[in-house]
Short mmCIF file of C-alpha atoms in Angstrom, two decimals:
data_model
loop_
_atom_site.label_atom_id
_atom_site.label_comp_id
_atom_site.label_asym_id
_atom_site.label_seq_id
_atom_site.Cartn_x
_atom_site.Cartn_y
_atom_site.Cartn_z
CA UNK A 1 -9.42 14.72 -19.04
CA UNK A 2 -9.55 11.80 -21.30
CA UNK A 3 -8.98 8.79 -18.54
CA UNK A 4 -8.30 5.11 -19.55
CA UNK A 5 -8.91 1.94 -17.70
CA UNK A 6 -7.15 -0.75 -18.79
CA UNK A 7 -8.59 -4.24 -17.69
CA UNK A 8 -7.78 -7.72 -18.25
CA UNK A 9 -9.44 -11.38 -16.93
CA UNK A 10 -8.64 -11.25 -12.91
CA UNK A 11 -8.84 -7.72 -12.45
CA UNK A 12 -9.99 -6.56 -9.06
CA UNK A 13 -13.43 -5.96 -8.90
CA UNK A 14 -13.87 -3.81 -6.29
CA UNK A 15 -11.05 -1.46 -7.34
CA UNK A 16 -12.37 -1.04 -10.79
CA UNK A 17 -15.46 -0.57 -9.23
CA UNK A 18 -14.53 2.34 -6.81
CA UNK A 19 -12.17 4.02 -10.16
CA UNK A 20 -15.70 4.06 -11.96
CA UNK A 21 -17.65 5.04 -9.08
CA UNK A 22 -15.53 8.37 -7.64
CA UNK A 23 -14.55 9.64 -10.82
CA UNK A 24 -18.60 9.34 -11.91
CA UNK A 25 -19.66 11.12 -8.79
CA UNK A 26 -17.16 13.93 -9.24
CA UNK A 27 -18.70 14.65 -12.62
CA UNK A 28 -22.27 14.52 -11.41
CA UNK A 29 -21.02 16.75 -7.99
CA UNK A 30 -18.66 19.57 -10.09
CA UNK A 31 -21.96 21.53 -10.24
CA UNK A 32 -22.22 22.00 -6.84
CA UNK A 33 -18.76 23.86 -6.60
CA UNK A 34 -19.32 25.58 -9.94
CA UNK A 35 -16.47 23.82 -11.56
CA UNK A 36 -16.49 22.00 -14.27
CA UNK A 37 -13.58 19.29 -14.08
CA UNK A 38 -14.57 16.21 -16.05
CA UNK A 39 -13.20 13.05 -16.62
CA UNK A 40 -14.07 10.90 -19.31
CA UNK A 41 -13.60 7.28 -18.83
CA UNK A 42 -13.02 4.83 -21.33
CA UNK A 43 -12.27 1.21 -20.80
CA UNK A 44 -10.00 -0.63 -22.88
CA UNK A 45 -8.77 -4.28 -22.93
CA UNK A 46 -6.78 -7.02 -25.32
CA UNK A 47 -10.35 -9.26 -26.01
CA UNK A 48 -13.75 -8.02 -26.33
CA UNK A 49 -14.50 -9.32 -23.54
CA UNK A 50 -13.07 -9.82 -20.09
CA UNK A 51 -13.74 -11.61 -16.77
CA UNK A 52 -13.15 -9.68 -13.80
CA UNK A 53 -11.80 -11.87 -10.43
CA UNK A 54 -15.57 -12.44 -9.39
CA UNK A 55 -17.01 -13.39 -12.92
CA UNK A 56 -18.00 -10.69 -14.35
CA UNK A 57 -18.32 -9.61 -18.27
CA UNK A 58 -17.07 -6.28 -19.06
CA UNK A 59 -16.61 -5.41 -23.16
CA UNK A 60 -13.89 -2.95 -23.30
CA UNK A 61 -12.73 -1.00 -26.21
CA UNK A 62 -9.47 -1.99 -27.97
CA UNK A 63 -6.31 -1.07 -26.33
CA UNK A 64 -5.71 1.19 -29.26
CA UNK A 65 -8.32 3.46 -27.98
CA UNK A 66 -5.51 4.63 -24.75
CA UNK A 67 -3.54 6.41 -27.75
CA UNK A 68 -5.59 9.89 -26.46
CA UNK A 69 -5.37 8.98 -22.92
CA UNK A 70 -4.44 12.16 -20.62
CA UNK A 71 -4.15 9.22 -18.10
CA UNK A 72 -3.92 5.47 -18.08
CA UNK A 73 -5.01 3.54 -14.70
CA UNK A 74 -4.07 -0.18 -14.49
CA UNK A 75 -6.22 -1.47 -11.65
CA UNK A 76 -5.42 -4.28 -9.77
CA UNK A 77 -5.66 -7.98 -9.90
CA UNK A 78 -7.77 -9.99 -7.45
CA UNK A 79 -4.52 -12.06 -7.10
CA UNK A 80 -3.21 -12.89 -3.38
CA UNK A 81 -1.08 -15.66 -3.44
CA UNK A 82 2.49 -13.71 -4.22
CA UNK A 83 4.07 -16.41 -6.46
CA UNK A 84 0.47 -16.88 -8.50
CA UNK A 85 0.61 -13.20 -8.71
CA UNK A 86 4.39 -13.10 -9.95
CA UNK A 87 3.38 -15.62 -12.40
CA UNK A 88 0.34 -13.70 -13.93
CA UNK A 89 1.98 -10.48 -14.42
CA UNK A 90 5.32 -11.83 -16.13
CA UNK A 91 3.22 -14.47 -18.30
CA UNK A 92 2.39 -13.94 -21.43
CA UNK A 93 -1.42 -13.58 -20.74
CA UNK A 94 -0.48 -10.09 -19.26
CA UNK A 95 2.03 -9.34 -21.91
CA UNK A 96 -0.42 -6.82 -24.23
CA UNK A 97 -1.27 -5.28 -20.57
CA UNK A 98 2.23 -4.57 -20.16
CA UNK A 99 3.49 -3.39 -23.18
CA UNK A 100 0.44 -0.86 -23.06
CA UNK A 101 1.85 -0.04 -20.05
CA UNK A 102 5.26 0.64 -21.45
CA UNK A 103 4.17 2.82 -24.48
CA UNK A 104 1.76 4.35 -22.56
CA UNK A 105 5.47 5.60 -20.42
CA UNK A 106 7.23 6.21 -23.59
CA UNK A 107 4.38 8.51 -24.85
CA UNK A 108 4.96 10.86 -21.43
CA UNK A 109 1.19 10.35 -20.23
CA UNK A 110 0.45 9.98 -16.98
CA UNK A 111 -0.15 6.45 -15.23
CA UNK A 112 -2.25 5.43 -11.76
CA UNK A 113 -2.02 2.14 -10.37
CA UNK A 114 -3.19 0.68 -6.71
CA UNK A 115 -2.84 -2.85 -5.08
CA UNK A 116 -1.17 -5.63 -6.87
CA UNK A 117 -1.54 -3.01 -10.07
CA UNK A 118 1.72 -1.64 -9.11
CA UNK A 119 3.47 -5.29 -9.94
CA UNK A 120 1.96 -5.01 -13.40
CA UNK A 121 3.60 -1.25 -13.84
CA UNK A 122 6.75 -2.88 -12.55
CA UNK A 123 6.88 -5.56 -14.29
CA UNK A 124 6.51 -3.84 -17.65
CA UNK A 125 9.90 -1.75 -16.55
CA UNK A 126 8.29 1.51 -15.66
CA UNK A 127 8.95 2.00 -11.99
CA UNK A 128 13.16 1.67 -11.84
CA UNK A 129 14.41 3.93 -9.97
CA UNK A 130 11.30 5.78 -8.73
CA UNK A 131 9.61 5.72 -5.75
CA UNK A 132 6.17 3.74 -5.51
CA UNK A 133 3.82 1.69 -3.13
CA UNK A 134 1.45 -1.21 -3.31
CA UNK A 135 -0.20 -3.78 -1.14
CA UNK A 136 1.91 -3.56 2.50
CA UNK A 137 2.17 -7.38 2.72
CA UNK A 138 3.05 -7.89 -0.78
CA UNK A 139 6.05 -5.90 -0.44
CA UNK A 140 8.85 -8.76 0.33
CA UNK A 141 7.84 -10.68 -2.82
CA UNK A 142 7.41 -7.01 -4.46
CA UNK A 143 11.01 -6.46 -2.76
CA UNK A 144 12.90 -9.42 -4.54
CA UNK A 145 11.56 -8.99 -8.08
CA UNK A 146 12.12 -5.41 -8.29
CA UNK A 147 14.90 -4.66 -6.54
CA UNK A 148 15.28 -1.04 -8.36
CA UNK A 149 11.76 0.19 -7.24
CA UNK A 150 11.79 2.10 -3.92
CA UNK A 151 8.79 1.11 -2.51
CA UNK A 152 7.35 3.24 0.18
CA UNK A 153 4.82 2.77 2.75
CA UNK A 154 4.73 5.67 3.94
CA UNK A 155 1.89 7.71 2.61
CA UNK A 156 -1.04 5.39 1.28
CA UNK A 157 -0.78 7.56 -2.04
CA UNK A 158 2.63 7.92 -3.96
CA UNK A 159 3.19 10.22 -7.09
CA UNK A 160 6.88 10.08 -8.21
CA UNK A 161 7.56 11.47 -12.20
CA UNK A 162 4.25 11.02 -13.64
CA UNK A 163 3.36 7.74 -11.99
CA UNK A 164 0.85 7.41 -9.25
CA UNK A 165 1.22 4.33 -6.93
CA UNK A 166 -1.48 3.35 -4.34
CA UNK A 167 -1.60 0.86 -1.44
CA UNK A 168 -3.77 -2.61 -0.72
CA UNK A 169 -6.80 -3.44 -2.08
CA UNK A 170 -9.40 -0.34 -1.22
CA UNK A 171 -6.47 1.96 -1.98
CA UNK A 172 -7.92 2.50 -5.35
CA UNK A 173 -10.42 4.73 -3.84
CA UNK A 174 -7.54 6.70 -2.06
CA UNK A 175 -6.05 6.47 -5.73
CA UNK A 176 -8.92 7.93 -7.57
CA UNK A 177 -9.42 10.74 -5.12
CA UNK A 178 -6.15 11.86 -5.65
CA UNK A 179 -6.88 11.97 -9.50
CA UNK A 180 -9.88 14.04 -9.02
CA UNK A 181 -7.72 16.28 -6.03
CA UNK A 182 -5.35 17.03 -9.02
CA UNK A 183 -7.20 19.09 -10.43
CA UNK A 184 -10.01 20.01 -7.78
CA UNK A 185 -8.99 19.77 -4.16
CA UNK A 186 -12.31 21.64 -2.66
CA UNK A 187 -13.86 18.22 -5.21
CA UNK A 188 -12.33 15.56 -4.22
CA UNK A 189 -12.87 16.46 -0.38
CA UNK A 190 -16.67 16.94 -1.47
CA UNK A 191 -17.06 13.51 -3.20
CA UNK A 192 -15.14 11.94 -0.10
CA UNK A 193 -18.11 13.05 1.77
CA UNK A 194 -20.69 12.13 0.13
CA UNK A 195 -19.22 8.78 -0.09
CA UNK A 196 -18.46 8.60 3.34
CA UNK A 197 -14.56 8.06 2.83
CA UNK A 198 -12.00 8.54 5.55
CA UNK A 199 -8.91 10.02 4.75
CA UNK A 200 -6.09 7.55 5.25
CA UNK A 201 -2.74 9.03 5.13
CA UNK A 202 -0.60 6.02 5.01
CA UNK A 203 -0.72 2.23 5.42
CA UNK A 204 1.39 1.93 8.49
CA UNK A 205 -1.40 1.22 10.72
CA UNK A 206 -2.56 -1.12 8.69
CA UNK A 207 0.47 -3.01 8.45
CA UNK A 208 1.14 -6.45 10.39
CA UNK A 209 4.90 -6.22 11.43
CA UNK A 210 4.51 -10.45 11.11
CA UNK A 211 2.77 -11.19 8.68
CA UNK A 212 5.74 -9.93 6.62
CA UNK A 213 8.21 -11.42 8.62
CA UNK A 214 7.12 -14.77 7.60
CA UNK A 215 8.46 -14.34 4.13
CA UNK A 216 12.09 -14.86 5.50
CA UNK A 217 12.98 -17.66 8.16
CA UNK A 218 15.78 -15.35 9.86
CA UNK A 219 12.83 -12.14 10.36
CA UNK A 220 10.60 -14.62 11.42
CA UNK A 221 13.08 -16.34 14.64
CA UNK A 222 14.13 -12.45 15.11
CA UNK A 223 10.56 -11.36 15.20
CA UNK A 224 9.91 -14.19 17.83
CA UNK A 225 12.67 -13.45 19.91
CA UNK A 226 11.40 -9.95 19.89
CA UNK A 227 8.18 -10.60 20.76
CA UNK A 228 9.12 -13.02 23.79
CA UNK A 229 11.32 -9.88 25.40
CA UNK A 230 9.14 -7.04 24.49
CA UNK A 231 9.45 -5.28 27.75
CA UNK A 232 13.43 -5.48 27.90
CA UNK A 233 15.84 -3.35 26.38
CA UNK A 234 16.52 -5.15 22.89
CA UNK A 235 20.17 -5.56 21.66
CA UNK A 236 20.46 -6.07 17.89
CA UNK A 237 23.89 -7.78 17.96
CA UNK A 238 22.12 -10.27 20.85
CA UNK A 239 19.05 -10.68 18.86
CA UNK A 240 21.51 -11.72 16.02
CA UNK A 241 23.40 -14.04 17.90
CA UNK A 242 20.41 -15.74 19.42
CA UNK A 243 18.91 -16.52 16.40
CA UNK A 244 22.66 -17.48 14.54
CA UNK A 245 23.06 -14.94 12.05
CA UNK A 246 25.31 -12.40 11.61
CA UNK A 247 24.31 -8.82 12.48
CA UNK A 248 24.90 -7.49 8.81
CA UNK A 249 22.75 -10.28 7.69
CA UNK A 250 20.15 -9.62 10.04
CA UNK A 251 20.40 -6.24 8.87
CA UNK A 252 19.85 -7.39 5.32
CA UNK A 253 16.81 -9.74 5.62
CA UNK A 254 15.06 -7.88 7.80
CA UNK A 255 15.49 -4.58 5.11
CA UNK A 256 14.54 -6.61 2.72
CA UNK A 257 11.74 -8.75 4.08
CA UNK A 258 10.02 -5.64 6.07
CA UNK A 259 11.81 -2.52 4.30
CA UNK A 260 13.36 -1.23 7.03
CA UNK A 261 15.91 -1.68 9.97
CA UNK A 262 15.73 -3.87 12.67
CA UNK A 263 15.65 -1.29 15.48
CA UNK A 264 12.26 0.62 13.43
CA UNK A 265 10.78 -3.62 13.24
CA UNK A 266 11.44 -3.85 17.06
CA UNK A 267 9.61 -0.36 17.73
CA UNK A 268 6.87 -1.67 14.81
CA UNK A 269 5.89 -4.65 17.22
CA UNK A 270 6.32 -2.36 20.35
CA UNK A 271 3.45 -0.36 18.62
CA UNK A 272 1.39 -3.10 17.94
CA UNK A 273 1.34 -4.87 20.98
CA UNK A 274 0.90 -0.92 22.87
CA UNK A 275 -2.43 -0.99 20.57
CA UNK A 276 -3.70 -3.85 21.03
CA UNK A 277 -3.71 -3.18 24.80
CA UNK A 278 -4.83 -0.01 24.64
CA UNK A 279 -7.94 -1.88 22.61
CA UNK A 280 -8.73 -4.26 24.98
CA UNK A 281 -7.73 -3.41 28.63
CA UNK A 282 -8.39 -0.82 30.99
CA UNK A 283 -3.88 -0.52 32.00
CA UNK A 284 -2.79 2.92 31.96
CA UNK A 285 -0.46 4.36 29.69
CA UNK A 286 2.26 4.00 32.52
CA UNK A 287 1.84 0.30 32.57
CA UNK A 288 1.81 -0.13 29.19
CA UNK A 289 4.75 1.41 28.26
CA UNK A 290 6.54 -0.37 30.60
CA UNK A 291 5.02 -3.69 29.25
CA UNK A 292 6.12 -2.77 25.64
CA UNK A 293 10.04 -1.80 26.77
CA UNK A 294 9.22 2.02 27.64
CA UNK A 295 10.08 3.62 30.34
CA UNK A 296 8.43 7.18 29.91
CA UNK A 297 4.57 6.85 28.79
CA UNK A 298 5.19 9.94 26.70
CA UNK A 299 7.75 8.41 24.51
CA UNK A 300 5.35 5.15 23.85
CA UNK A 301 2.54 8.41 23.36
CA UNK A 302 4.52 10.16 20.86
CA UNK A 303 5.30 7.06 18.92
CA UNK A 304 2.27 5.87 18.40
CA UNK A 305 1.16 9.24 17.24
CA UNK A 306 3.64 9.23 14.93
CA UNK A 307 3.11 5.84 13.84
CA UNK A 308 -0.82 5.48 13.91
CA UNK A 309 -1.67 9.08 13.25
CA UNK A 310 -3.76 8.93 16.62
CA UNK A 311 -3.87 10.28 20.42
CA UNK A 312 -4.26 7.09 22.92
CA UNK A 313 -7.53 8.04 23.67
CA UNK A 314 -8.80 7.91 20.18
CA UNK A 315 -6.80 4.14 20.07
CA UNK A 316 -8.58 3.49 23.08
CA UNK A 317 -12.15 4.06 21.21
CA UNK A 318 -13.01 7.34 23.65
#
């Protein structure tokens, strides 16, 4: 497989870096499985040379040089100030980056992206209508500028018609094991060893339910109001009258500030708070669920099971 690398002045070192690095060690460990998958990785870029976010020179081939690709991968950019990011990938400094991207599309070849990557794959028009993912608390300001992409947090690796999607920042290891699973499954679980890489289905437990409620002023007095009655039973239409909104609107900016409803934000913070206790206290499940609005300890048990992809003991750290 003939894969591409696009990069460009910003990129993100570290993910370029782990691209590079997982696809080389599949190569050198196919032997070992007696396969012989290989993936041949050219880097291309719109100047002979490019400055990654931390400085460094890389001299990457032309962009004309993705023509062959089986597979073009558009890292992403060391970036995290959303409207800094918003203004890189729409200027015109991105613009040969994007228009690869687009061709690249037209052509039918497949395309990988992980982290703020997935704005630049956006942003070139690609992702309409399709299901994708990208860094968890860049998705309000991903949200608003690309209303037509559905973005997903649920798995921390997304394929949806030819385009591969993966979530924050050391995603794009997740991302390049799933290129090298493609086509070698028993491979990609052998290189995840030898790199000593945990399989992360999802971002969820990653996520912090407030950070992204600060992108919208009504989330953020609802996700106060939450917090400060965390062991009642919560009422939607009071939590929208307390804070002077309509329901509906509630409804709105909380879908599109956090991606989903208010009743899933309200169990999101239950689930966080339920960890963080479980972390650092000795309370049994009993009293925590009744500290977090749960009655039965097996209902708070099977949500955060669901949620974390964990028992409570393993939360716990036993």
């Amino acid at each position: 497989m003939h894969v591409v690398v696009v990069v460009f002045d910003g990129v993100f070192d570290s993910g370029l870096a782990a691209i590079l690095d997982v696809l080389s060690n599949a190569n050198a460990l196919g032997g070992q499985l007696h396969e012989s998958p290989t993936w041949n990785v050219t880097l291309v870029g719109s100047t002979a040379q490019v400055r990654t976010g931390a400085g460094l020179l890389v001299a990457p081939k032309p962009l004309d040089r993705a023509q062959t690709a089986d597979l073009l991968v558009v890292p992403g950019l060391a970036e995290s100030e959303p409207s800094v990011l918003l203004d890189r990938v729409g200027g015109d400094g991105s613009r040969p980056v994007r228009d690869l991207i687009a061709r690249t599309r037209e052509r039918g070849t497949d395309i990988a992206s992980a982290c703020t990557g997935s704005f630049l794959l956006a942003e070139a028009g690609i992702l309409d209508g399709l299901r994708a993912t990208t860094t968890w608390w860049l998705s309000p300001a991903f949200r608003n500028r690309y209303p037509g992409v559905q973005v997903d947090h649920s798995q921390m690796v997304i394929t949806c018609d030819g385009i591969t999607t993966a979530g924050a920042a050391f995603g794009h290891v997740d991302l390049a094991l799933a290129i090298v699973r493609a086509s070698s499954p028993a491979l990609a679980d052998l290189v995840a060893r030898y790199l000593v890489v945990d399989e992360r289905p999802s971002q969820s437990a990653y996520t912090i339910p407030g950070a992204l409620a600060q992108s919208d002023p009504a989330v953020a007095a609802f996700e106060l109001w939450i917090r400060e009655r965390l062991d009642e039973p919560i009422s939607i239409p009071d939590a929208a009258r307390a804070i002077g909104v309509s329901e509906r609107t509630l409804q709105r900016s909380v879908r599109r500030a956090v991606g989903t409803s208010p009743i899933r934000f309200v169990q999101d913070l239950r689930v966080e708070r339920a960890c963080h206790l479980l972390r650092t206290t000795e309370l049994s499940l009993e009293t925590i669920s009744r500290k977090v609005g749960y009655e039965h300890p097996n209902t708070l048990r099977v949500l955060l099971r669901e949620r974390t992809g964990k028992t409570t003991s393993a939360l716990r750290g036993g």
